mmCIF file with all atom_site columns, C-alpha atoms in Angstrom:
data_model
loop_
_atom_site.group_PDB
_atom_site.id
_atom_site.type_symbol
_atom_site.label_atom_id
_atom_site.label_alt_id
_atom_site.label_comp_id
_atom_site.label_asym_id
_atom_site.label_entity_id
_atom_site.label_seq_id
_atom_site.pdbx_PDB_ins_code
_atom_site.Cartn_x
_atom_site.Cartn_y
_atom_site.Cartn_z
_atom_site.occupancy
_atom_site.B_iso_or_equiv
_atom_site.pdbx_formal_charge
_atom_site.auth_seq_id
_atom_site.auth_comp_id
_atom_site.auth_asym_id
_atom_site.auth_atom_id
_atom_site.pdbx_PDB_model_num
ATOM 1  C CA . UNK A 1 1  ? 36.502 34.383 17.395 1.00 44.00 ? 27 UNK A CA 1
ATOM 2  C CA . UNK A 1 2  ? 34.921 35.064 14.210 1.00 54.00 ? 28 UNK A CA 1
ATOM 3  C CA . UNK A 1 3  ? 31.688 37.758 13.949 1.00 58.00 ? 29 UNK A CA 1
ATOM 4  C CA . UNK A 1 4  ? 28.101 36.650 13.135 1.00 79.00 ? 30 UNK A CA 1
ATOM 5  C CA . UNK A 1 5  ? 26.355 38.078 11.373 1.00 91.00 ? 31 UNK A CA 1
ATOM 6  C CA . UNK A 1 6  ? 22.112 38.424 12.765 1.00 95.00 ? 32 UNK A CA 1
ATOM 7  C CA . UNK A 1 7  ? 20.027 36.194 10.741 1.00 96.00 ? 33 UNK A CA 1
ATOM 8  C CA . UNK A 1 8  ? 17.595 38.533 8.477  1.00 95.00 ? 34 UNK A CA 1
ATOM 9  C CA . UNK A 1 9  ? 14.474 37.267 8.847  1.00 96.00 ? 35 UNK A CA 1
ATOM 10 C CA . UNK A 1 10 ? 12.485 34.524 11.111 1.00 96.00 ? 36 UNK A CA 1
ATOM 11 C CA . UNK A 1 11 ? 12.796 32.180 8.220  1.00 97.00 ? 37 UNK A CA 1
ATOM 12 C CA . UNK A 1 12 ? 16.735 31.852 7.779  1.00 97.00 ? 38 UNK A CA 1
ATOM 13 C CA . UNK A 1 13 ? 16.663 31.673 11.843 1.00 97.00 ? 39 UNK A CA 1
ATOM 14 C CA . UNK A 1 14 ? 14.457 29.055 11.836 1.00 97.00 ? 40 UNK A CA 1
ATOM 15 C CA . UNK A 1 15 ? 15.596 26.851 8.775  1.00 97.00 ? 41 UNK A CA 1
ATOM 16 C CA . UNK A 1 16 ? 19.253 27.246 10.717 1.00 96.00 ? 42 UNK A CA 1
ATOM 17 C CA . UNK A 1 17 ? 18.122 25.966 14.070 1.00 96.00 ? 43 UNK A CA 1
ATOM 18 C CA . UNK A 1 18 ? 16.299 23.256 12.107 1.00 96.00 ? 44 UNK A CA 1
ATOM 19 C CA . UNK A 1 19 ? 19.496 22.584 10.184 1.00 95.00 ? 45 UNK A CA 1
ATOM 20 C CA . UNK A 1 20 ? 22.005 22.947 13.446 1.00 92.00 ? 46 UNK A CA 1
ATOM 21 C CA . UNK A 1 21 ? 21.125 18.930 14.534 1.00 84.00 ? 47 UNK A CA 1
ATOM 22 C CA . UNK A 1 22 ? 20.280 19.894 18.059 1.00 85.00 ? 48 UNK A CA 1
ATOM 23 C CA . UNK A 1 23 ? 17.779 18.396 19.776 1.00 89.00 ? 49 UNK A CA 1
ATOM 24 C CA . UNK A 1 24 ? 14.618 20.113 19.803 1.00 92.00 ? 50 UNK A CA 1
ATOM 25 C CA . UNK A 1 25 ? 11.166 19.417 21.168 1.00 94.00 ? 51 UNK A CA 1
ATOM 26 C CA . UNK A 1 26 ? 8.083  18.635 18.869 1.00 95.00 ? 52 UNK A CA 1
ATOM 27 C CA . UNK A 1 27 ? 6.293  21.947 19.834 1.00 97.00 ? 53 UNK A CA 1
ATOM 28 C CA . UNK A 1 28 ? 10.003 23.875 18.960 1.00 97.00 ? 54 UNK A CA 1
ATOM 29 C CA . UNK A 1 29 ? 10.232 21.652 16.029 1.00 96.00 ? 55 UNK A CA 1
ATOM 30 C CA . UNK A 1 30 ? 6.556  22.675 15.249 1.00 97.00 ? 56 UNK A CA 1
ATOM 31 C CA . UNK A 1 31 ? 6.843  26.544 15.620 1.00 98.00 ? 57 UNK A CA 1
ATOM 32 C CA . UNK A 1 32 ? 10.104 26.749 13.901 1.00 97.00 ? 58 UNK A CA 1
ATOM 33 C CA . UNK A 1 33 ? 8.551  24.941 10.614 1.00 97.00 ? 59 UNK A CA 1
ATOM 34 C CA . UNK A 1 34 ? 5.734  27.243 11.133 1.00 97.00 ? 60 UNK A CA 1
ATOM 35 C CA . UNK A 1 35 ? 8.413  30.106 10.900 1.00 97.00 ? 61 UNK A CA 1
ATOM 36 C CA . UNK A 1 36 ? 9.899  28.587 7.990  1.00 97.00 ? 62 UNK A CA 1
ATOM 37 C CA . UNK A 1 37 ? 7.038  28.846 5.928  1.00 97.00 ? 63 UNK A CA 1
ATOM 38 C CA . UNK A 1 38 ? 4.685  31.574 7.067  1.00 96.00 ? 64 UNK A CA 1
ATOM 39 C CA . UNK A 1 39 ? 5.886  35.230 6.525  1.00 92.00 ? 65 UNK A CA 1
ATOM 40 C CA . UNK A 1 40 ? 3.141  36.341 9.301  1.00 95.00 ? 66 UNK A CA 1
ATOM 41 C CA . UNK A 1 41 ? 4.554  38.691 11.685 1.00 95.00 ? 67 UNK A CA 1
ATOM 42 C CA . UNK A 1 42 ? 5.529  36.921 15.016 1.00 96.00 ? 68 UNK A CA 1
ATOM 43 C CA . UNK A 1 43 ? 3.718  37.652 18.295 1.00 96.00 ? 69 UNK A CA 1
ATOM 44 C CA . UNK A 1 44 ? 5.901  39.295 21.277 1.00 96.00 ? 70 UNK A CA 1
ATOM 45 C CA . UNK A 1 45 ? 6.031  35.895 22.425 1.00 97.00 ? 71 UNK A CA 1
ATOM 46 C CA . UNK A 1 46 ? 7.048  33.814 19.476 1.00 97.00 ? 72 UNK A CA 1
ATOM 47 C CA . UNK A 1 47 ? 10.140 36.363 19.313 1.00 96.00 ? 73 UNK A CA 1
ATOM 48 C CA . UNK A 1 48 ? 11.150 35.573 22.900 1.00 96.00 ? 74 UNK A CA 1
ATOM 49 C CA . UNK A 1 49 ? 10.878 32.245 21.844 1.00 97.00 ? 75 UNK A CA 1
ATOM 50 C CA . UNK A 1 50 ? 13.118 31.892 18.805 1.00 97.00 ? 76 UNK A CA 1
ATOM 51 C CA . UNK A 1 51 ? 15.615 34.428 20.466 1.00 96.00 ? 77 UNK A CA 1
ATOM 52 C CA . UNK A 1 52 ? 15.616 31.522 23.378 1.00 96.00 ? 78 UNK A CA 1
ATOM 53 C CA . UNK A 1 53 ? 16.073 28.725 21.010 1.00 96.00 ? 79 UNK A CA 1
ATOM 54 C CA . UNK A 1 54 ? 18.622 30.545 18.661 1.00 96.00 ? 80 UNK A CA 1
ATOM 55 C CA . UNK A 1 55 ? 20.839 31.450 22.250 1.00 94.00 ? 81 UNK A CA 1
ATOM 56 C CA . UNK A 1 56 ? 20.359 27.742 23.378 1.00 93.00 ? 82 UNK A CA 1
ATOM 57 C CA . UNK A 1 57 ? 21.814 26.239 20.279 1.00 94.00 ? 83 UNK A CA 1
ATOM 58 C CA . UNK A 1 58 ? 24.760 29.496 19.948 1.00 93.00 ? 84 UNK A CA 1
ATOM 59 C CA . UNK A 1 59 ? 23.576 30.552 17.048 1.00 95.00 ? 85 UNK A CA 1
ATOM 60 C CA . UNK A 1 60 ? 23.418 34.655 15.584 1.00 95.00 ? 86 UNK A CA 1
ATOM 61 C CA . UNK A 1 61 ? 20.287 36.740 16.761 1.00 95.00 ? 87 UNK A CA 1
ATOM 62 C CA . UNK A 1 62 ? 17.619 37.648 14.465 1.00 94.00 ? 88 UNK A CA 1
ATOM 63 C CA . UNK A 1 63 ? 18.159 41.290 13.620 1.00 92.00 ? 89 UNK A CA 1
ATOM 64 C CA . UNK A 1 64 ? 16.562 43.774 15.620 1.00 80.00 ? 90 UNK A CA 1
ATOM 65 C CA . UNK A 1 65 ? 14.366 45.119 12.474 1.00 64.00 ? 91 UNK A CA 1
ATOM 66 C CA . UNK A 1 66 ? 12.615 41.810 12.494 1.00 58.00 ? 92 UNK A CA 1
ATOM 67 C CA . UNK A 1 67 ? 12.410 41.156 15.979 1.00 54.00 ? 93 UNK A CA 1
ATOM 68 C CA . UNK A 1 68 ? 9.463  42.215 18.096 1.00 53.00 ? 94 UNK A CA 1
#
């Protein structure tokens, strides 16, 4: 099984869960786009969130330096 590497910031995360085809809500859809283009530090939250959506679709982790 090959080794992933964590994504480096919120934006590469989200652009790859945007890019990965699978099926996401409007309101995911909407907060990763917002991730995508706004460098603003994410909420407690928000990081749940993506690391939710990015274990859903079996994708890396965001690395722990960016994560809340």
């Amino acid at each position: 099984m090959p080794a992933f590497h964590p994504f480096p910031d919120q934006r590469s995360a989200a652009l790859a869960l945007l890019n990965a085809g699978g099926r996401l809500t409007r309101k995911a859809g909407s907060f990763l786009g917002q991730l995508a283009v706004d460098p603003t530090p994410m909420t407690e939250a928000q990081s749940d969130w993506l690391t939710t959506l990015l274990e859903r679709a079996g994708l890396p982790p965001l690395a722990k330096e960016n994560a809340q």
